[in-house]
XYZ file of C-alpha atoms in Angstrom:
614
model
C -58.332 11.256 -28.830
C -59.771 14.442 -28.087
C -58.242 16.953 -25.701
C -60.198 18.054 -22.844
C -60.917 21.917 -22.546
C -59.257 24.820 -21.360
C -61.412 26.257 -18.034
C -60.563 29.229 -16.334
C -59.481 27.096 -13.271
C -57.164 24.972 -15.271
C -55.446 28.429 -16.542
C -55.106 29.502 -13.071
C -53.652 26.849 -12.202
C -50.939 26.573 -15.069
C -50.488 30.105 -14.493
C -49.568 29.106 -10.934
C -47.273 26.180 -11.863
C -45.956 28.896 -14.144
C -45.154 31.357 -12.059
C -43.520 28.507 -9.035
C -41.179 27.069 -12.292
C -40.291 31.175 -12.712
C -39.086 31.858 -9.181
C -37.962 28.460 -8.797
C -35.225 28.686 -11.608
C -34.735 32.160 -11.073
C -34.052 31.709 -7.599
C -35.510 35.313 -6.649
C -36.974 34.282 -3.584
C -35.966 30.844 -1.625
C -38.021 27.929 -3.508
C -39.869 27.251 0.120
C -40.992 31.040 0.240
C -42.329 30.331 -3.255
C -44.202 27.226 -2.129
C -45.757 29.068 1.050
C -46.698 32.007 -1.836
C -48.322 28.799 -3.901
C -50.197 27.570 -1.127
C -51.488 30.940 0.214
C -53.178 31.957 -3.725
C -54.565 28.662 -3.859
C -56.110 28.971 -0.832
C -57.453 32.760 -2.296
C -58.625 31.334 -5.304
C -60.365 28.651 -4.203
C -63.672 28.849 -6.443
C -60.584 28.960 -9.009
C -58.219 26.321 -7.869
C -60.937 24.114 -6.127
C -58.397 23.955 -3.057
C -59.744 24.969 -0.138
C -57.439 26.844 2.943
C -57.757 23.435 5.147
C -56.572 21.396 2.185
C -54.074 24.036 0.994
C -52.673 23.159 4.421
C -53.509 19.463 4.234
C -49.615 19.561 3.416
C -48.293 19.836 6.578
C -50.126 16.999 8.225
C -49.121 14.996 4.886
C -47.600 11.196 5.669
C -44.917 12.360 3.295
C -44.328 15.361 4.843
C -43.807 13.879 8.570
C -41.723 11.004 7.243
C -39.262 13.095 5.895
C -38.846 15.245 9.150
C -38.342 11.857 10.874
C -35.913 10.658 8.748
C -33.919 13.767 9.003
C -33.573 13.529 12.630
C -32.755 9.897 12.319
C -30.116 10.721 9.519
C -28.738 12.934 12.832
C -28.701 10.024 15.417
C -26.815 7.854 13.107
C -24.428 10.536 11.511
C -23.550 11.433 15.371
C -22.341 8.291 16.216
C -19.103 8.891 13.847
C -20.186 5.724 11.950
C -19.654 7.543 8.323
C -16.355 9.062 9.637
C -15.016 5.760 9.982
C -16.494 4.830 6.360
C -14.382 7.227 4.743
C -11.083 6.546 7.105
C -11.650 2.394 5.932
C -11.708 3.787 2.245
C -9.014 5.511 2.195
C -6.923 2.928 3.864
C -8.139 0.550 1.482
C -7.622 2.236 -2.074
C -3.945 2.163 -2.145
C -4.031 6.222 -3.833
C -5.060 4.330 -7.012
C -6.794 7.139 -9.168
C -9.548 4.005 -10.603
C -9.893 2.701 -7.236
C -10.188 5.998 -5.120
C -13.148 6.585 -7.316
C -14.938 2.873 -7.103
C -14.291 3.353 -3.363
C -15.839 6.488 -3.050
C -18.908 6.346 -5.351
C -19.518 2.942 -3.873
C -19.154 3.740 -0.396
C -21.113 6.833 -0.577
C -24.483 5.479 -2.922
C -24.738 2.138 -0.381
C -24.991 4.934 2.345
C -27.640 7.312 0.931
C -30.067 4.860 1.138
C -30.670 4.584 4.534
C -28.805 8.130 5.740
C -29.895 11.355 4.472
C -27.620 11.882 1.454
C -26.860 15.742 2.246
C -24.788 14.935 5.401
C -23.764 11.719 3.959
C -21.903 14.464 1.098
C -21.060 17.016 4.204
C -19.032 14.302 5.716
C -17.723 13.106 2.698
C -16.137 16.105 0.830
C -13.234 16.945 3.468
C -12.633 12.878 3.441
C -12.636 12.640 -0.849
C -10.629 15.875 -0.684
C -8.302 14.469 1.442
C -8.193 11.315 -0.344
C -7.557 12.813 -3.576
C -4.379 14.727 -2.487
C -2.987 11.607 -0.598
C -3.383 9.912 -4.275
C -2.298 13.129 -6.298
C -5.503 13.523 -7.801
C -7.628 16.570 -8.393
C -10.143 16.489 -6.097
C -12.176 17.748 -9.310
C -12.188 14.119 -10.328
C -13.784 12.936 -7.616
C -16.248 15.391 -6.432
C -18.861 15.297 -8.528
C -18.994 11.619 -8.866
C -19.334 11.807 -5.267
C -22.794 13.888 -5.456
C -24.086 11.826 -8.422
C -23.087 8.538 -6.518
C -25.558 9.828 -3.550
C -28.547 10.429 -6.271
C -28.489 7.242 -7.508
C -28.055 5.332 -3.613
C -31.381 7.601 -2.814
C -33.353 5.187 -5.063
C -32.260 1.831 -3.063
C -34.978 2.137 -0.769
C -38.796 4.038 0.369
C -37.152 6.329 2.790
C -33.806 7.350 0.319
C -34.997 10.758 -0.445
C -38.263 13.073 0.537
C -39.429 12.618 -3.332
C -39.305 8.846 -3.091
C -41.713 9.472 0.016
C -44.116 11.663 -1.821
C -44.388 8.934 -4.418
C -45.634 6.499 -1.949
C -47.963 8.822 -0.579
C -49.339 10.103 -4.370
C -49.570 6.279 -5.043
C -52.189 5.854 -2.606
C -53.895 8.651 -3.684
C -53.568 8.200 -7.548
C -53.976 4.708 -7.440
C -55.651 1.371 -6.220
C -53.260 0.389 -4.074
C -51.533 1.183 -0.374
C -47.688 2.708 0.172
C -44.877 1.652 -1.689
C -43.089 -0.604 0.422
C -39.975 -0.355 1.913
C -37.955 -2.254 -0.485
C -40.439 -2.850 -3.382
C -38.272 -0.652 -5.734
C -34.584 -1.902 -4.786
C -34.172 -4.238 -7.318
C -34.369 -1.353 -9.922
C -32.695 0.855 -7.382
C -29.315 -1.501 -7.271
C -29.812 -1.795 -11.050
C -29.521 1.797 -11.570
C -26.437 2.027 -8.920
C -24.213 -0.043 -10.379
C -25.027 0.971 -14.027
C -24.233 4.672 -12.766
C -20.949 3.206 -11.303
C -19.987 1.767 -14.145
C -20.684 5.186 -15.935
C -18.995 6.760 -13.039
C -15.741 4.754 -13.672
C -15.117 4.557 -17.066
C -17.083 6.923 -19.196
C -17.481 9.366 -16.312
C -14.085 9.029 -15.660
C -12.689 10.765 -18.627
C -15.799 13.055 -18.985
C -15.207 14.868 -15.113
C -12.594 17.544 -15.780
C -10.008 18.454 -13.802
C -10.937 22.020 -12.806
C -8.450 22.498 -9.354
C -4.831 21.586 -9.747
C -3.150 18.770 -7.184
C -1.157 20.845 -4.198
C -2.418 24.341 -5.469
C -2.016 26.694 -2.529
C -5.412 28.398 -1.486
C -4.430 31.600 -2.545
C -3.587 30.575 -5.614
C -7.027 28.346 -5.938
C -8.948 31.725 -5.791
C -6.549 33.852 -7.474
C -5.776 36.177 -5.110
C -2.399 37.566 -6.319
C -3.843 40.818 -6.788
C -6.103 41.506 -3.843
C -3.313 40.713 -1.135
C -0.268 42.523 -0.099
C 2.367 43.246 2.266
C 2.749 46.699 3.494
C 5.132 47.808 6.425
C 4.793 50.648 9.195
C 6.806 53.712 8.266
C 8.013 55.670 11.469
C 5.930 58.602 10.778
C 1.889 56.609 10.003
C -0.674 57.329 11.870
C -1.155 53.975 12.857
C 2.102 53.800 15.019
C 1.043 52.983 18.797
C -2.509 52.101 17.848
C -4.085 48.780 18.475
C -4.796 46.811 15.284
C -8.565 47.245 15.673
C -8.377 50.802 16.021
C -6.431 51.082 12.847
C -9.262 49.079 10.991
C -11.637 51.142 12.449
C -9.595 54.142 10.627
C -9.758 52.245 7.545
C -13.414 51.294 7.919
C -13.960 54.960 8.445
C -12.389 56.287 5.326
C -14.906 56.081 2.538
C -11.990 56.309 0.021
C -9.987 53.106 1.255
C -11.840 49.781 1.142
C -9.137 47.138 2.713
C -8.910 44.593 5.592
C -6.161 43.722 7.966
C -5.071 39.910 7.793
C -2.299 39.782 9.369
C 0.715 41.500 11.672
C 4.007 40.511 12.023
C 6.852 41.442 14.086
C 9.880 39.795 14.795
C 9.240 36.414 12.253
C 6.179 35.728 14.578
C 2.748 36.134 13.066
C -1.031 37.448 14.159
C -4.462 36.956 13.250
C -5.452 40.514 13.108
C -8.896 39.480 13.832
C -7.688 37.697 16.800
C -5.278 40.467 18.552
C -5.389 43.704 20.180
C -1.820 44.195 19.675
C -0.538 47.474 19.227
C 1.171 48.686 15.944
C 4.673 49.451 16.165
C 7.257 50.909 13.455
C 8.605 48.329 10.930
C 5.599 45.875 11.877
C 4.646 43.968 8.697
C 0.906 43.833 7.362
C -1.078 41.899 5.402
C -4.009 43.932 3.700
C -6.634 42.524 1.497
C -7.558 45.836 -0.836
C -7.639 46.205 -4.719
C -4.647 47.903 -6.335
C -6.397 51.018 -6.580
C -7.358 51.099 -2.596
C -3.825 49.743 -1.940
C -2.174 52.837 -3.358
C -4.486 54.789 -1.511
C -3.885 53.120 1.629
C -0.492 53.362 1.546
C -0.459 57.144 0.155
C -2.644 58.467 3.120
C -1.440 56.048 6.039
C 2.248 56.379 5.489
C 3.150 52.886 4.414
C 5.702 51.218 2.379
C 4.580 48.539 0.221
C 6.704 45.196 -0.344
C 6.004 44.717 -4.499
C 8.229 42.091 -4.741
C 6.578 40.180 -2.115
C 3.961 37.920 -2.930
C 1.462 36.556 -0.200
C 0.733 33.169 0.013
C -1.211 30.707 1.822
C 1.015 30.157 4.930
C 1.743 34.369 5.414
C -2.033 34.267 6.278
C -1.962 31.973 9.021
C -0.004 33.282 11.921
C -0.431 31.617 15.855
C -3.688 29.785 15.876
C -4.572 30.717 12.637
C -6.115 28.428 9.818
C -6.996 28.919 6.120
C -10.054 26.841 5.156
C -12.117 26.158 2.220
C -15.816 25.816 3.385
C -19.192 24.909 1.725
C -22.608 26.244 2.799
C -24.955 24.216 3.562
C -28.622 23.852 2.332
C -29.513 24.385 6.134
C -27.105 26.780 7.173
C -28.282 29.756 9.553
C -25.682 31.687 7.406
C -27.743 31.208 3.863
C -29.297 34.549 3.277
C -27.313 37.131 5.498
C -24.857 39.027 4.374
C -21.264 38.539 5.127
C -20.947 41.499 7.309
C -23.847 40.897 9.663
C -22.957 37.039 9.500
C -21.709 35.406 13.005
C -18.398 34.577 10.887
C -17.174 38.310 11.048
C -19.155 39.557 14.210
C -18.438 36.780 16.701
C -15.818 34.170 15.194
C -12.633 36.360 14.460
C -13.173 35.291 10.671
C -12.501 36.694 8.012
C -14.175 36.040 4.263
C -11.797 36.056 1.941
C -13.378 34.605 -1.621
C -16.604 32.954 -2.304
C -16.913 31.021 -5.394
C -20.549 31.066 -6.256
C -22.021 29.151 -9.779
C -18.751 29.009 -11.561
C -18.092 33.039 -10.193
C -15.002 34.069 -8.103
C -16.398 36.769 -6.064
C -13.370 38.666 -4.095
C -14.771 42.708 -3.601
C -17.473 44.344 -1.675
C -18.172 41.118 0.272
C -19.348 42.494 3.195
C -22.479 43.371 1.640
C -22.898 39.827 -0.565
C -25.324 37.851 0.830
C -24.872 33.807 1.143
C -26.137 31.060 -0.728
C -26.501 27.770 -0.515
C -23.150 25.711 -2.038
C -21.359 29.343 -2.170
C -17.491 27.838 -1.385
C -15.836 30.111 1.193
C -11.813 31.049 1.710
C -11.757 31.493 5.211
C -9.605 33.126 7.444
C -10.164 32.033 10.663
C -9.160 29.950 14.011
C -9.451 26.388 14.552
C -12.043 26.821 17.676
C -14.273 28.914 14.894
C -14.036 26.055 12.419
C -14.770 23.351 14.733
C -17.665 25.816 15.803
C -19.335 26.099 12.691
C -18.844 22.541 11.172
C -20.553 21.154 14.631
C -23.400 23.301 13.968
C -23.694 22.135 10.390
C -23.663 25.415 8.649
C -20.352 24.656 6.944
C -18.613 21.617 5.262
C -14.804 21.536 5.302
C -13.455 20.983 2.376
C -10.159 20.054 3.569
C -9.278 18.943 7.181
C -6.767 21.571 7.771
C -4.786 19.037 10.451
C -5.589 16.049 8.912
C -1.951 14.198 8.067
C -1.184 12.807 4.667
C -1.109 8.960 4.931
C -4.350 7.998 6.399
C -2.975 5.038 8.324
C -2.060 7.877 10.654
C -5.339 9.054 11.341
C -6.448 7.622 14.831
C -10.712 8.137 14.583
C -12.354 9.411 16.801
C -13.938 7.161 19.869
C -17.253 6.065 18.349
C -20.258 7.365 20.945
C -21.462 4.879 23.731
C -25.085 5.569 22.067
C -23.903 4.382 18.425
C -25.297 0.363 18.970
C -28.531 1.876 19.789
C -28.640 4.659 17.176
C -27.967 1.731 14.086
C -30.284 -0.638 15.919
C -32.974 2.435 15.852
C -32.225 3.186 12.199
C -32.380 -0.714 11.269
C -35.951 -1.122 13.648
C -37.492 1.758 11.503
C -36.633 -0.205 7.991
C -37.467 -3.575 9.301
C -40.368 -2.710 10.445
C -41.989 -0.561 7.597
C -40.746 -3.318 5.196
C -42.712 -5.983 6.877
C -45.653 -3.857 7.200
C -46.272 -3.756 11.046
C -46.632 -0.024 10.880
C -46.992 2.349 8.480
C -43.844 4.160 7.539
C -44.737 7.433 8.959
C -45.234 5.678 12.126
C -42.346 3.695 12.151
C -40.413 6.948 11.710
C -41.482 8.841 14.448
C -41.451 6.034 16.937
C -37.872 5.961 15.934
C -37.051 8.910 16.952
C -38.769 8.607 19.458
C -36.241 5.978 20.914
C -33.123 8.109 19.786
C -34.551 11.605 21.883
C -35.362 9.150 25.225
C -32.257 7.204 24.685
C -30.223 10.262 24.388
C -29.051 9.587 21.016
C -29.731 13.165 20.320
C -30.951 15.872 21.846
C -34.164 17.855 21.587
C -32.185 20.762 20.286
C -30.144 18.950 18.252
C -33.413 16.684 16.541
C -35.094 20.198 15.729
C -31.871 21.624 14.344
C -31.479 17.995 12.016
C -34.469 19.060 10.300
C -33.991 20.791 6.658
C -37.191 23.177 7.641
C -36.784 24.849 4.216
C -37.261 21.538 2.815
C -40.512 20.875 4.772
C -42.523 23.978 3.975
C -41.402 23.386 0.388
C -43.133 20.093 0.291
C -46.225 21.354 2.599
C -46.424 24.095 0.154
C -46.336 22.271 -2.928
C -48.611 19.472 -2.367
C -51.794 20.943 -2.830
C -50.526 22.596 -6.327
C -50.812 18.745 -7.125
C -54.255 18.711 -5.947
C -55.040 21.945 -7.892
C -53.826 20.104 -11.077
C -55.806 17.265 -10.722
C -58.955 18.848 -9.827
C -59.078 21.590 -12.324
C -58.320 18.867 -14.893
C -54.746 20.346 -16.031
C -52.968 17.728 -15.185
C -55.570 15.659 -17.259
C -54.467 18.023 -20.363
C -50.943 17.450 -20.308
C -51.573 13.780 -19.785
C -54.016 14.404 -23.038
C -50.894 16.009 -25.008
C -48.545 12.980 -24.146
C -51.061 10.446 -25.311
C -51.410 11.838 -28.134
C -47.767 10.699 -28.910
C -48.783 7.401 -28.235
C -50.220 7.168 -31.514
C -46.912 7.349 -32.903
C -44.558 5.542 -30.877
C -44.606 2.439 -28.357
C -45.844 2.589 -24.964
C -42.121 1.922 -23.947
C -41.103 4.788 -25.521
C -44.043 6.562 -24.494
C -42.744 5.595 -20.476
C -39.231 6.457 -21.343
C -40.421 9.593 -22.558
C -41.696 10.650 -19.253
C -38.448 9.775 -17.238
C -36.533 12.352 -19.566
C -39.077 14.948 -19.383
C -39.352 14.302 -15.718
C -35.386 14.126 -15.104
C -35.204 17.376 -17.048
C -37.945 18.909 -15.174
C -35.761 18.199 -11.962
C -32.475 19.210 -12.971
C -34.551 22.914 -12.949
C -36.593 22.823 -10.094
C -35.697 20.179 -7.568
C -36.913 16.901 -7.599
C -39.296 17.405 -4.467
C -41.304 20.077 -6.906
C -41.042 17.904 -9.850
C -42.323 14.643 -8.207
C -45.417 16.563 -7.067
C -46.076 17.880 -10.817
C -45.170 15.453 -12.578
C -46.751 11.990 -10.640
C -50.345 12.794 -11.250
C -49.223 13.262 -15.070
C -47.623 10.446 -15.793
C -50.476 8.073 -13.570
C -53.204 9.999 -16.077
C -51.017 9.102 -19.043
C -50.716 5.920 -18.092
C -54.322 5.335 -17.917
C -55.287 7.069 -21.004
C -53.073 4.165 -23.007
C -54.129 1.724 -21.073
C -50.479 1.149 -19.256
C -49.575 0.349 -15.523
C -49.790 3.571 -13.714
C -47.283 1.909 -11.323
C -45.145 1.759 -13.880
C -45.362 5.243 -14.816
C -45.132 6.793 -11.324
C -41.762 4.814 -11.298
C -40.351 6.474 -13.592
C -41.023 9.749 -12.579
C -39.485 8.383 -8.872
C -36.395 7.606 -10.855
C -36.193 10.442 -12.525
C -35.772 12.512 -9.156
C -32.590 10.723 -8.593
C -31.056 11.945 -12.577
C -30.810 15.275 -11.973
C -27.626 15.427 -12.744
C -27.580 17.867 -15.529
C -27.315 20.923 -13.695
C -25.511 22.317 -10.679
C -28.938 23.646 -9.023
C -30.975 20.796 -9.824
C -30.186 18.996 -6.307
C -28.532 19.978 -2.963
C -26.053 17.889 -2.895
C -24.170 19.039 -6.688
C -24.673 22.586 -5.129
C -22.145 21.527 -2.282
C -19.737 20.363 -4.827
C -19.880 22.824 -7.285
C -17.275 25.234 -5.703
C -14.951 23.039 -4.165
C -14.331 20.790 -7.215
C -14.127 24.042 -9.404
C -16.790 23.315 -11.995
C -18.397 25.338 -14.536
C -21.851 24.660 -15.210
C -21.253 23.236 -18.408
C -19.535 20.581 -16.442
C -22.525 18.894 -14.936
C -24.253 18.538 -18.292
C -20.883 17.205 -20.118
C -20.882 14.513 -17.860
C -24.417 14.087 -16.554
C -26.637 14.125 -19.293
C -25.116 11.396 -20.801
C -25.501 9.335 -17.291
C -29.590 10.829 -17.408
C -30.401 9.006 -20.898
C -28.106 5.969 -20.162
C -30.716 5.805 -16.926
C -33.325 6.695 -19.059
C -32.688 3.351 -21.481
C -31.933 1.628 -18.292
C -35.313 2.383 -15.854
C -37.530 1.943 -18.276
C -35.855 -1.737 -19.736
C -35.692 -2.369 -16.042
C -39.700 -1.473 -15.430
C -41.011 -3.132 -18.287
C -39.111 -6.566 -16.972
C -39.414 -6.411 -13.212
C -43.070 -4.360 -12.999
C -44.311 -4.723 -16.203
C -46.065 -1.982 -18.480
């Protein structure tokens, strides 16, 4: 079979798909700035790329596209209602603190909810409840974390509107092939295959695989090893900072360029202060609390007249003080805070917060903060006040880890009210499926008449629907679609089909189809599986054609594959938000997933061949 030739177009085009895979892995610029970059040289090189600017925006008025910004607002109307709250309260009143069933509960609970609600907030809303959970049952929250986010991938394959790459699908199946959307339910079958196989993984193999990475009961300060960056100091008679008001003396400190260290705390008397949070005014024999190295410590004390307490070691509860809190929190994929730095972020200009540690990809970051700027999934040891964590939680740019009030012994835990608007939010949700799966409308439709309802019905807000919406996630799709188009026109995706063929001569065509999910799941684990499906689709359709196979078949394994990203941290949002909190290394998520992401592979492509055929 011979191989089609290399055009100039075609190498602009790899060198394109190149160049996204580069800054995509690399993470040098956000991968939705990359896409808008994609979409801006096709447009350029249009005699090149055969894209031309209206198509290179074609993106944004995609079906895909628009049902994904519906179903994120939808996601919202439902998640309001306090429906999922009350998921995770039944679970853990139901588990008993038993380590096997804790983990059946949760991955079961949580992959029957992805696929219908948005699985990022479904994990938001889950990892303070799991944490909680796990220390009510003495078990690392380690153990259950991960199986958590992997439990979501796999319930994003149950049905059409699961996850935005299951979306694209449908729309590249209209495109690709001679046939209309995918329907609403046409892959569940498969889909509930795949979740309870991955259960099953989840709790037994899985279950000794997942490490146990954060001790049971480990105080906060201990959890980011902060021995050696916090200290007590007390006011000598003679400092400078006697009869001064605790901002002024930070102001001192923040003015020396030979002391880097921040006031906690100030005590007086056995009673405690937020030194973000007072304006009290420093006395002799007061007690502080200083984050600093050892070197800046000495220095601090040397040149402010201080006595330091050696002997005394500072631990979570000598950080808290009246209306203080010490939180673990996760940054979201959304958050307003991703990309500013921590000294110019609302948490230290407006909330009375205080950054103490960010665990970023396996790092412990605990010096020169101020000028770190925040990722996505970065876990952050907060001091701060309750009012500031309800604040930022309710605006969804953090995830608690752990409810700070939240009792042991969740038969205490009275729930919330559930809101008046909560019948009419589910029946909106369920309208939108029932109706796309019998056809009436078209999905895209469907969607935004459903939200629609929830905006006039009050459900949610206008405010509140735009600020539901991933944006990032939108302009990444917009601006990858037409990179698609580029590869089919310019004939490389036709090449790469070519190459695969070729290994048709050698092995089955069911080998040939399992091939593709692996390369595909791989693929994803890299570059997200929104990019991937988009790349890899119009590939695996070509293949299929070129061995005379289904090309249904083939574009279903590459929708499968979007869910098996599980071995990497970066590979999907949701292992991002669990990657500090549970502790991981990297290495983790390939010890345990990539046995899961060939089990699947075995698995989706037995299932195909019986249920679709090949």
């Amino acid at each position: 079979m011979a191989l089609p030739p290399v055009t100039t177009g075609m190498a602009v085009t790899f060198g394109l798909v190149f160049a996204a895979l580069a800054l995509f892995v690399s993470e040098k610029l956000p991968p939705d700035v990359t896409a808008i970059g994609i979409l801006v040289a096709l447009a350029v090189l249009e005699p090149l790329t055969q894209v031309s600017p209206a198509e290179a925006l074609s993106g944004f008025g995609s079906a895909a596209t628009l049902t994904v910004l519906a179903m994120y607002i939808l996601s919202e109307g439902v998640q309001r209602t306090g429906i999922v709250e009350r998921l995770g309260l039944f679970l853990g009143r139901i588990t008993g603190g038993e380590e096997r069933r804790v983990l059946a509960a949760t991955v079961s609970t949580t992959g029957l909810s992805a696929g219908f609600v948005n699985n990022t907030p479904v994990v938001a809303v889950f990892i303070p409840m799991v944490t909680d959970l796990a220390e009510q049952a003495g078990i690392s929250r380690s153990r259950l974390l991960m199986p958590l986010s992997f439990a979501a991938m796999l319930g994003g394959k149950l049905t059409l509107v699961g996850t935005a790459s299951n979306l694209i699908a449908s729309d590249l199946a209209v495109d690709l092939l001679d046939r209309g959307p995918i329907g609403m339910f046409e892959f569940t079958p498969l889909g509930i295959v795949v979740l309870v196989v991955g259960i099953v993984y989840l709790v037994t193999v899985g279950r000794w695989l997942v490490p146990e990475r954060v001790a049971v009961d480990t105080d906060l300060t201990e959890a980011y090893e902060m021995e050696d960056h916090l200290s007590l100091v007390t006011v000598r008679e003679e400092s400078p900072f006697v009869g001064e008001s605790v901002h002024e003396v930070q102001e001192v400190i923040d003015g020396d360029e030979e002391v880097r260290a921040d006031l906690l705390r100030i005590e007086r008397d056995g009673e405690g202060v937020i030194a973000a949070t007072t304006d009290r005014i420093v006395e002799t024999g007061d007690a502080l609390v200083v984050r600093s190295t050892l070197r800046d410590l000495n220095r601090l004390v040397e040149r402010y007249t201080l006595r330091q307490l050696p002997r005394e070691v500072v631990t979570e509860e000598d950080l808290l003080g009246e209306r203080g809190q010490l939180v673990e929190a996760v940054v979201l994929p959304d958050s307003d805070l991703v990309g500013t730095s921590i000294g110019e972020s609302i948490l230290t200009r407006r909330l009375d917060t205080t950054v103490l540690a960010v665990k970023r990809e396996g790092e412990l970051l605990r010096e020169d903060l101020a000028e770190r700027r925040l990722r996505a999934g970065d876990t952050l040891l907060l001091q701060t006040t309750p009012a500031a964590a309800q604040y930022l939680t309710d605006t969804d740019d953090l995830a608690l880890v752990r409810e700070p009030k939240r009792p042991l012994g969740f038969d205490e835990v009275e729930p919330e009210p559930l809101s008046d608007r909560t019948p009419i939010a589910l029946a909106t949700l369920a309208g939108v499926v029932l109706v796309a799966a019998l056809d009436l409308l078209p999905i895209v439709i469907a969607a935004l008449a459903g939200v629609f309802v929830m905006l006039v019905t009050d459900c949610l807000s206008t405010r509140q629907a735009y600020d539901a919406v991933s944006w990032n996630v939108i302009f990444l799709l917009a601006g990858i679609l037409p990179l698609g188009m580029a590869l089919q026109r310019t004939g490389g995706a036709a090449l790469v089909a070519a190459l695969l063929a070729e290994v048709s001569a050698f092995v089955p065509t069911l080998v040939l189809l399992g091939l593709v999910f692996v390369v595909s799941g791989l693929v994803a684990a890299l570059i997200t599986p929104v990019a991937m499906t988009v790349l890899m689709i119009p590939v695996a359709v070509d293949t299929a054609s070129r061995v005379g196979a289904d090309g249904f078949a083939f574009l279903l394994a590459v929708l499968f594959a979007g869910g098996a990203a599980f071995a990497t941290p970066i590979g999907y949002q949701t292992n991002l938000m669990v990657y500090g909190p549970g502790g991981y290394r990297f290495t983790d998520f390939t010890r345990v997933g990539l046995p899961l992401q060939l089990l699947l592979a075995v698995v989706v492509t037995v299932g195909i061949a019986v249920l679709y055929g090949v």
